[in-house]
Every structure is written in C-alpha cells, then in structure tokens.
Amino acid sequence: MDVEPDLTAAHADQQALQRLLTAVAEDAGLPPLPLHPAAVEAAHRAQAAVRRAGGGAGAGTAPANGWAGPPAPAATGPAAWPVELAGPPDHPHLLRSLRRALAQLPSRPGADGQPVTAALGPWRTADREALKAAVGLLQGVWPEMLDELRTVVRQVALLDGMAIDGFTDFAVHGAVLINRRRLSATRSGLPGPARLAEALVHEGTHNRCNVAGVQAPFLRPAADDTAGPLATPLRSDPRPLSGLFQQTVVLARCALLHRRTADEGALPAAGATAVRTRHDRLLTDLGTAVTSLAAHRTGLTEHGAELLRQCAAIARGTA
C-alpha cells in the first residue's frame, strides 16, 4: 500500500482477504461467504464460536453466528459509485459494530447533561444528493481515490447523535459509518461536498489500511504493547501505535484531497479558501503525527516505514 491509491494493490489485498474469509467459513462449517461487511462479521463470530466449542469444524451453525445470507438489498449511491446505503433496518452487523464503538468511548455529557450517544440513521433524499455531490468532486479531482473506494468500501451508513463523527471496524470490513453532520458545510465555510469527500477518504483509508495490513503488517509484533497509549492529533483519548499510524496515513491522504480540490479550482472562491484553510490545518496535524510516529520507527516494519517516509514527504511539501 502507498499513500497514493493503487487500484492493483487494492484488488490484490481484497482478494487475499476473500481467500482468508473462504478458509474461515470452511473451518467453521459456514457456506461460502462473499466479501461483504455482514459476511466478514459472520466469519468473526463463527471463529469465536469455534474457539468456545474447542476448535471443532462446524461448531457454529450459520444462524447461530448471525449469517443467513446477505442483507436485504439496500438503496445505492450515485451511478459513479453505486455503493450500498445502509440504514437501521436489516443491518444488525452495523448495529453490533456501533455498540462496540460506543462501549470503547469515555462517557461525556451533552448540552442537556445526558451522556452523548449515536444511532444509525436513515438515508434521506437530501443525503443522497449530498453523497452524489461529494462523489462528483472526487471523480473530478482524484479519480484514483474514487476507484479505490469503489474497490474497498461496500456500505456507507449514516450516524445521528454527537458521540461519534465516524468510524470503521475490521469486524465489518467494507463498511464506513459517517455522522450526518459531515454531509453539510462547516461553520468555517468548508463546503458540504468537500467535507463529505474528506470523510469518505478518511474512513475509506482506515478500511484500506486494515486490509493491506493482513498480508504485509505495518507494525512489528507487540509494537502496540511496547509503545503504550500515545497522544494523537485526531483523538482526545490516547491511542495505540497502530492508531497513530493509521491517523498519519489518513491525514496525508485528506491533505492531498484538499490540495487537489484547491488546485483544480473545483469550487467557488469562498469554498476554495475554506478548502485551503482546511488543507493547512491537516498539514499541521500531519507534521505532528509524523514526528510522533518517527519516534517509534523501530516498531514499524519496512512496509510501515515506507508509508511513514511518504507521509513525511507530504508534510514537508515535497510530494
């Protein structure tokens, strides 16, 4: 994997994960599984059931592991990227993933004094139009990134509530969950299409890192334990070295997105100014992340170190 999208590498990593999924399904007595977020979760649940049962093949049946075939057909995105638009009904794998994500967050109160939370939300007509505009922007300024998203991301779901801006979960690989707020312009003037495009690149890059690391890990064994929890630019809570690594790649790609958007003149003047401001903020955060990650270079594999070199060049403005 590189910071710049590589469709051939993305396809190869997805195919490797499909082979792994097929092997897990056979060992667990499940039918063949497609490379779909719900099927990936079924494989994880089947593995857990097999371990609990002592490792015998077929220890978990398909219904017991939450797999009775793919979810009901969902609405799809625009013609340029007909991704599944997943809502609350018929997507229990996403509901379970969201519960896991919420359980990992420190509790914090909202304006009403009650703990903030998040829930899967429906896709409305205006949301689909916002996605169409963001996809159109990506198609115009960074078609290679859109090609990678088409390859790696199968479902996009919306979150309501204040607890989570967005997240991915390798247990439902291929799904990205994005807060509905990220479909509209920011108070500082960053246009909705640019904001949502950034969210898609951000969460899609986490998916890309997750699958790329299956065959060629970025970190050496036990590197997370050795480094311990670390401060990172994008999270208030300490994160493991693997989290810092992925944040660094995410920041590099999001900075490149906004650089291309501004350079291509894809937005009106006011929007372009906000995009450049956002680019500069991301570049500052990227420099912080690169410095922190470089301090733990010994915990990186050659694959991880190469990506760090690429991110450092972007932070310096030489890539």
Short mmCIF file of C-alpha atoms in Angstrom, two decimals:
data_model
loop_
_atom_site.label_atom_id
_atom_site.label_comp_id
_atom_site.label_asym_id
_atom_site.label_seq_id
_atom_site.Cartn_x
_atom_site.Cartn_y
_atom_site.Cartn_z
CA MET A 1 0.00 0.00 0.00
CA ASP A 2 1.08 3.57 -0.72
CA VAL A 3 -0.36 6.94 0.26
CA GLU A 4 -1.29 7.43 -3.39
CA PRO A 5 -4.09 4.99 -4.30
CA ASP A 6 -3.05 1.89 -6.23
CA LEU A 7 -6.01 0.01 -7.66
CA THR A 8 -3.98 -3.11 -8.49
CA ALA A 9 -2.69 -3.39 -4.93
CA ALA A 10 -6.16 -2.73 -3.50
CA HIS A 11 -7.64 -5.52 -5.63
CA ALA A 12 -4.88 -7.92 -4.59
CA ASP A 13 -5.40 -7.22 -0.89
CA GLN A 14 -9.16 -7.62 -1.20
CA GLN A 15 -8.68 -10.94 -2.98
CA ALA A 16 -6.33 -12.13 -0.23
CA LEU A 17 -8.96 -11.28 2.37
CA GLN A 18 -11.57 -13.14 0.33
CA ARG A 19 -9.38 -16.25 0.40
CA LEU A 20 -8.98 -15.91 4.16
CA LEU A 21 -12.74 -15.49 4.54
CA THR A 22 -13.35 -18.63 2.49
CA ALA A 23 -10.96 -20.64 4.68
CA VAL A 24 -12.59 -19.40 7.89
CA ALA A 25 -16.05 -20.26 6.56
CA GLU A 26 -14.94 -23.79 5.66
CA ASP A 27 -13.36 -24.35 9.08
CA ALA A 28 -16.49 -23.08 10.85
CA GLY A 29 -18.95 -25.06 8.76
CA LEU A 30 -20.42 -21.97 7.13
CA PRO A 31 -21.44 -21.70 3.48
CA PRO A 32 -19.17 -19.71 1.16
CA LEU A 33 -19.12 -16.08 2.24
CA PRO A 34 -18.92 -13.05 -0.06
CA LEU A 35 -16.61 -10.17 0.77
CA HIS A 36 -19.39 -8.12 2.37
CA PRO A 37 -19.39 -6.42 5.81
CA ALA A 38 -22.14 -8.70 7.12
CA ALA A 39 -20.27 -11.79 5.94
CA VAL A 40 -16.99 -10.59 7.44
CA GLU A 41 -18.73 -10.19 10.77
CA ALA A 42 -20.27 -13.66 10.41
CA ALA A 43 -16.76 -15.08 9.94
CA HIS A 44 -15.51 -13.31 13.07
CA ARG A 45 -18.48 -14.60 15.06
CA ALA A 46 -18.00 -18.10 13.68
CA GLN A 47 -14.33 -18.09 14.69
CA ALA A 48 -15.32 -17.08 18.21
CA ALA A 49 -17.92 -19.87 18.35
CA VAL A 50 -15.38 -22.44 17.16
CA ARG A 51 -12.92 -21.32 19.84
CA ARG A 52 -15.59 -21.55 22.53
CA ALA A 53 -16.52 -25.03 21.33
CA GLY A 54 -12.94 -26.25 21.43
CA GLY A 55 -12.00 -25.81 17.79
CA GLY A 56 -14.13 -28.42 16.05
CA ALA A 57 -15.18 -27.71 12.49
CA GLY A 58 -18.82 -26.81 12.17
CA ALA A 59 -19.05 -25.89 15.84
CA GLY A 60 -21.21 -22.90 14.99
CA THR A 61 -24.15 -23.11 12.62
CA ALA A 62 -24.92 -20.27 10.26
CA PRO A 63 -27.98 -18.93 12.15
CA ALA A 64 -26.13 -19.06 15.48
CA ASN A 65 -23.38 -16.93 14.02
CA GLY A 66 -25.70 -14.33 12.54
CA TRP A 67 -25.40 -15.38 8.90
CA ALA A 68 -28.45 -16.39 6.96
CA GLY A 69 -27.41 -14.82 3.67
CA PRO A 70 -26.70 -11.24 2.66
CA PRO A 71 -28.87 -8.39 3.98
CA ALA A 72 -31.88 -7.26 2.01
CA PRO A 73 -30.83 -5.15 -0.98
CA ALA A 74 -30.14 -1.63 0.15
CA ALA A 75 -30.53 1.64 -1.70
CA THR A 76 -27.44 2.53 -3.65
CA GLY A 77 -25.35 5.60 -4.21
CA PRO A 78 -24.97 7.58 -7.45
CA ALA A 79 -24.11 5.99 -10.76
CA ALA A 80 -20.44 6.94 -10.35
CA TRP A 81 -20.32 4.84 -7.17
CA PRO A 82 -23.37 2.64 -6.55
CA VAL A 83 -22.29 1.74 -3.02
CA GLU A 84 -24.89 0.28 -0.63
CA LEU A 85 -26.52 2.94 1.51
CA ALA A 86 -27.15 1.04 4.72
CA GLY A 87 -29.84 2.16 7.16
CA PRO A 88 -31.03 0.80 10.53
CA PRO A 89 -33.36 -1.98 9.30
CA ASP A 90 -31.88 -5.31 8.26
CA HIS A 91 -28.30 -4.42 9.16
CA PRO A 92 -27.72 -5.95 12.61
CA HIS A 93 -24.00 -6.29 11.87
CA LEU A 94 -23.73 -2.50 11.80
CA LEU A 95 -25.82 -2.11 14.95
CA ARG A 96 -23.49 -4.50 16.77
CA SER A 97 -20.45 -2.66 15.43
CA LEU A 98 -21.84 0.65 16.66
CA ARG A 99 -22.46 -0.81 20.12
CA ARG A 100 -18.84 -1.94 20.25
CA ALA A 101 -17.62 1.50 19.18
CA LEU A 102 -19.73 3.27 21.79
CA ALA A 103 -18.51 0.91 24.51
CA GLN A 104 -14.91 1.96 23.82
CA LEU A 105 -15.57 5.68 24.25
CA PRO A 106 -15.18 7.59 27.51
CA SER A 107 -18.54 8.88 28.70
CA ARG A 108 -19.13 12.60 28.20
CA PRO A 109 -22.23 14.71 28.79
CA GLY A 110 -24.09 16.65 26.13
CA ALA A 111 -25.67 20.09 26.42
CA ASP A 112 -28.61 18.54 28.28
CA GLY A 113 -26.34 16.89 30.82
CA GLN A 114 -27.07 13.40 29.49
CA PRO A 115 -24.34 11.20 28.01
CA VAL A 116 -23.95 11.73 24.26
CA THR A 117 -24.64 8.73 22.08
CA ALA A 118 -25.02 7.72 18.44
CA ALA A 119 -27.51 5.75 16.37
CA LEU A 120 -27.76 4.51 12.81
CA GLY A 121 -29.85 6.91 10.77
CA PRO A 122 -31.86 6.64 7.55
CA TRP A 123 -30.75 7.92 4.17
CA ARG A 124 -32.98 10.77 3.02
CA THR A 125 -33.23 12.35 -0.41
CA ALA A 126 -31.05 15.30 0.64
CA ASP A 127 -28.42 12.88 1.99
CA ARG A 128 -28.25 11.04 -1.33
CA GLU A 129 -27.83 14.35 -3.15
CA ALA A 130 -25.01 15.29 -0.77
CA LEU A 131 -23.29 11.97 -1.47
CA LYS A 132 -23.71 12.48 -5.21
CA ALA A 133 -22.03 15.89 -4.96
CA ALA A 134 -19.12 14.50 -2.90
CA VAL A 135 -18.62 11.60 -5.30
CA GLY A 136 -18.71 14.05 -8.20
CA LEU A 137 -15.99 16.09 -6.52
CA LEU A 138 -13.82 13.01 -6.00
CA GLN A 139 -14.38 11.92 -9.58
CA GLY A 140 -13.22 15.30 -10.79
CA VAL A 141 -10.17 15.92 -8.60
CA TRP A 142 -8.98 12.45 -7.54
CA PRO A 143 -10.49 9.66 -9.65
CA GLU A 144 -7.84 7.19 -8.46
CA MET A 145 -9.10 7.58 -4.90
CA LEU A 146 -12.69 7.03 -6.02
CA ASP A 147 -11.54 3.86 -7.81
CA GLU A 148 -10.03 2.61 -4.55
CA LEU A 149 -13.17 3.44 -2.59
CA ARG A 150 -15.25 1.51 -5.13
CA THR A 151 -12.98 -1.50 -4.58
CA VAL A 152 -12.74 -1.48 -0.78
CA VAL A 153 -15.96 0.06 0.55
CA ARG A 154 -19.24 -1.85 0.15
CA GLN A 155 -21.54 0.02 2.54
CA VAL A 156 -21.89 3.60 3.76
CA ALA A 157 -24.07 4.19 6.80
CA LEU A 158 -25.10 7.44 8.50
CA LEU A 159 -24.84 8.17 12.21
CA ASP A 160 -27.06 10.52 14.16
CA GLY A 161 -26.05 11.91 17.55
CA MET A 162 -22.97 13.65 18.91
CA ALA A 163 -20.85 10.76 20.20
CA ILE A 164 -19.03 9.70 17.01
CA ASP A 165 -18.01 11.63 13.88
CA GLY A 166 -17.29 8.43 12.00
CA PHE A 167 -15.59 5.06 12.36
CA THR A 168 -14.65 1.78 10.74
CA ASP A 169 -14.40 -1.68 12.27
CA PHE A 170 -12.39 -4.54 10.77
CA ALA A 171 -15.07 -6.94 12.06
CA VAL A 172 -17.37 -5.39 9.43
CA HIS A 173 -14.68 -4.66 6.85
CA GLY A 174 -16.04 -2.78 3.87
CA ALA A 175 -18.43 -0.58 5.87
CA VAL A 176 -17.89 3.06 6.77
CA LEU A 177 -20.10 4.90 9.23
CA ILE A 178 -20.21 8.69 8.95
CA ASN A 179 -22.03 11.25 11.06
CA ARG A 180 -24.80 13.03 9.19
CA ARG A 181 -23.28 16.40 10.18
CA ARG A 182 -20.40 15.71 7.79
CA LEU A 183 -22.76 15.95 4.81
CA SER A 184 -23.21 19.70 5.25
CA ALA A 185 -20.92 22.73 5.25
CA THR A 186 -18.95 23.65 8.36
CA ARG A 187 -19.36 26.93 10.21
CA SER A 188 -15.97 27.98 8.83
CA GLY A 189 -17.30 27.61 5.29
CA LEU A 190 -15.86 24.27 4.18
CA PRO A 191 -18.43 23.21 1.56
CA GLY A 192 -20.50 20.09 2.15
CA PRO A 193 -19.11 18.16 -0.84
CA ALA A 194 -15.52 18.78 0.29
CA ARG A 195 -16.36 17.88 3.89
CA LEU A 196 -18.09 14.63 2.93
CA ALA A 197 -15.37 13.75 0.41
CA GLU A 198 -12.85 14.10 3.24
CA ALA A 199 -14.96 11.86 5.46
CA LEU A 200 -15.13 9.20 2.74
CA VAL A 201 -11.37 9.35 2.14
CA HIS A 202 -10.74 9.30 5.92
CA GLU A 203 -12.89 6.28 6.71
CA GLY A 204 -12.10 4.54 3.43
CA THR A 205 -8.39 4.81 4.21
CA HIS A 206 -8.92 3.03 7.52
CA ASN A 207 -10.53 0.19 5.58
CA ARG A 208 -7.64 0.20 3.11
CA CYS A 209 -5.05 0.10 5.89
CA ASN A 210 -6.88 -2.72 7.66
CA VAL A 211 -6.93 -4.99 4.63
CA ALA A 212 -3.41 -4.05 3.47
CA GLY A 213 -2.01 -4.97 6.87
CA VAL A 214 -3.37 -8.52 6.75
CA GLN A 215 -0.65 -9.76 4.41
CA ALA A 216 2.01 -7.11 4.99
CA PRO A 217 1.71 -5.69 8.52
CA PHE A 218 2.76 -2.11 9.19
CA LEU A 219 3.87 -2.79 12.78
CA ARG A 220 6.26 -5.32 14.23
CA PRO A 221 4.84 -7.88 16.68
CA ALA A 222 3.98 -6.40 20.09
CA ALA A 223 4.74 -2.85 18.88
CA ASP A 224 1.44 -1.58 20.31
CA ASP A 225 2.31 -3.02 23.74
CA THR A 226 5.86 -1.67 23.64
CA ALA A 227 4.84 1.87 22.66
CA GLY A 228 1.87 2.06 25.02
CA PRO A 229 -1.01 4.55 24.65
CA LEU A 230 0.02 7.66 22.71
CA ALA A 231 -1.34 11.17 22.18
CA THR A 232 -2.55 11.65 18.60
CA PRO A 233 -3.74 14.68 16.59
CA LEU A 234 -7.26 13.41 15.86
CA ARG A 235 -8.35 11.86 19.15
CA SER A 236 -8.57 13.26 22.67
CA ASP A 237 -8.11 9.81 24.21
CA PRO A 238 -4.70 8.06 23.99
CA ARG A 239 -4.38 5.60 21.12
CA PRO A 240 -2.08 2.64 20.42
CA LEU A 241 0.76 2.92 17.94
CA SER A 242 -1.42 1.26 15.30
CA GLY A 243 -3.97 4.05 15.77
CA LEU A 244 -1.30 6.74 15.40
CA PHE A 245 -0.02 5.01 12.27
CA GLN A 246 -3.42 4.93 10.59
CA GLN A 247 -4.13 8.53 11.60
CA THR A 248 -0.90 9.58 9.90
CA VAL A 249 -1.88 7.93 6.62
CA VAL A 250 -5.41 9.33 6.90
CA LEU A 251 -4.09 12.87 7.44
CA ALA A 252 -1.73 12.59 4.48
CA ARG A 253 -4.47 11.45 2.14
CA CYS A 254 -7.00 14.03 3.35
CA ALA A 255 -4.41 16.80 2.92
CA LEU A 256 -3.77 15.59 -0.64
CA LEU A 257 -7.52 15.59 -1.33
CA HIS A 258 -7.89 19.23 -0.34
CA ARG A 259 -4.71 20.23 -2.17
CA ARG A 260 -6.10 18.71 -5.36
CA THR A 261 -9.52 20.30 -4.79
CA ALA A 262 -7.99 23.75 -4.37
CA ASP A 263 -5.52 23.35 -7.25
CA GLU A 264 -8.21 22.12 -9.65
CA GLY A 265 -10.43 25.13 -8.98
CA ALA A 266 -13.32 22.75 -8.38
CA LEU A 267 -15.18 25.12 -6.03
CA PRO A 268 -16.23 28.79 -5.96
CA ALA A 269 -13.72 31.25 -4.46
CA ALA A 270 -15.17 31.25 -0.93
CA GLY A 271 -15.25 27.47 -0.83
CA ALA A 272 -11.74 27.23 -2.23
CA THR A 273 -10.44 29.50 0.53
CA ALA A 274 -12.04 27.29 3.18
CA VAL A 275 -10.56 24.21 1.50
CA ARG A 276 -7.07 25.71 1.59
CA THR A 277 -7.54 26.59 5.27
CA ARG A 278 -8.61 23.02 5.96
CA HIS A 279 -5.62 21.72 3.99
CA ASP A 280 -3.24 23.82 6.05
CA ARG A 281 -4.76 22.57 9.32
CA LEU A 282 -4.48 18.96 8.18
CA LEU A 283 -0.89 19.53 7.09
CA THR A 284 -0.03 20.87 10.56
CA ASP A 285 -1.67 17.85 12.18
CA LEU A 286 0.18 15.59 9.74
CA GLY A 287 3.52 17.11 10.77
CA THR A 288 2.69 16.41 14.42
CA ALA A 289 1.69 12.83 13.61
CA VAL A 290 4.82 12.19 11.52
CA THR A 291 7.07 13.47 14.33
CA SER A 292 5.32 11.26 16.87
CA LEU A 293 5.39 8.20 14.62
CA ALA A 294 9.05 8.71 13.73
CA ALA A 295 9.89 8.49 17.44
CA HIS A 296 8.60 4.89 17.30
CA ARG A 297 10.15 3.98 13.95
CA THR A 298 11.68 0.81 15.41
CA GLY A 299 8.16 -0.55 15.91
CA LEU A 300 7.43 -0.31 12.16
CA THR A 301 8.01 -2.95 9.53
CA GLU A 302 9.59 -1.93 6.24
CA HIS A 303 6.07 -1.59 4.83
CA GLY A 304 5.14 0.75 7.67
CA ALA A 305 8.41 2.70 7.45
CA GLU A 306 7.91 3.27 3.72
CA LEU A 307 4.46 4.73 4.33
CA LEU A 308 5.94 6.94 7.07
CA ARG A 309 8.51 8.23 4.54
CA GLN A 310 5.74 9.04 2.08
CA CYS A 311 3.70 10.84 4.75
CA ALA A 312 6.76 12.82 5.86
CA ALA A 313 7.36 14.00 2.28
CA ILE A 314 3.75 15.23 2.07
CA ALA A 315 4.12 17.01 5.41
CA ARG A 316 7.26 18.77 4.10
CA GLY A 317 5.50 19.72 0.88
CA THR A 318 7.91 17.70 -1.27
CA ALA A 319 5.34 15.15 -2.51
#
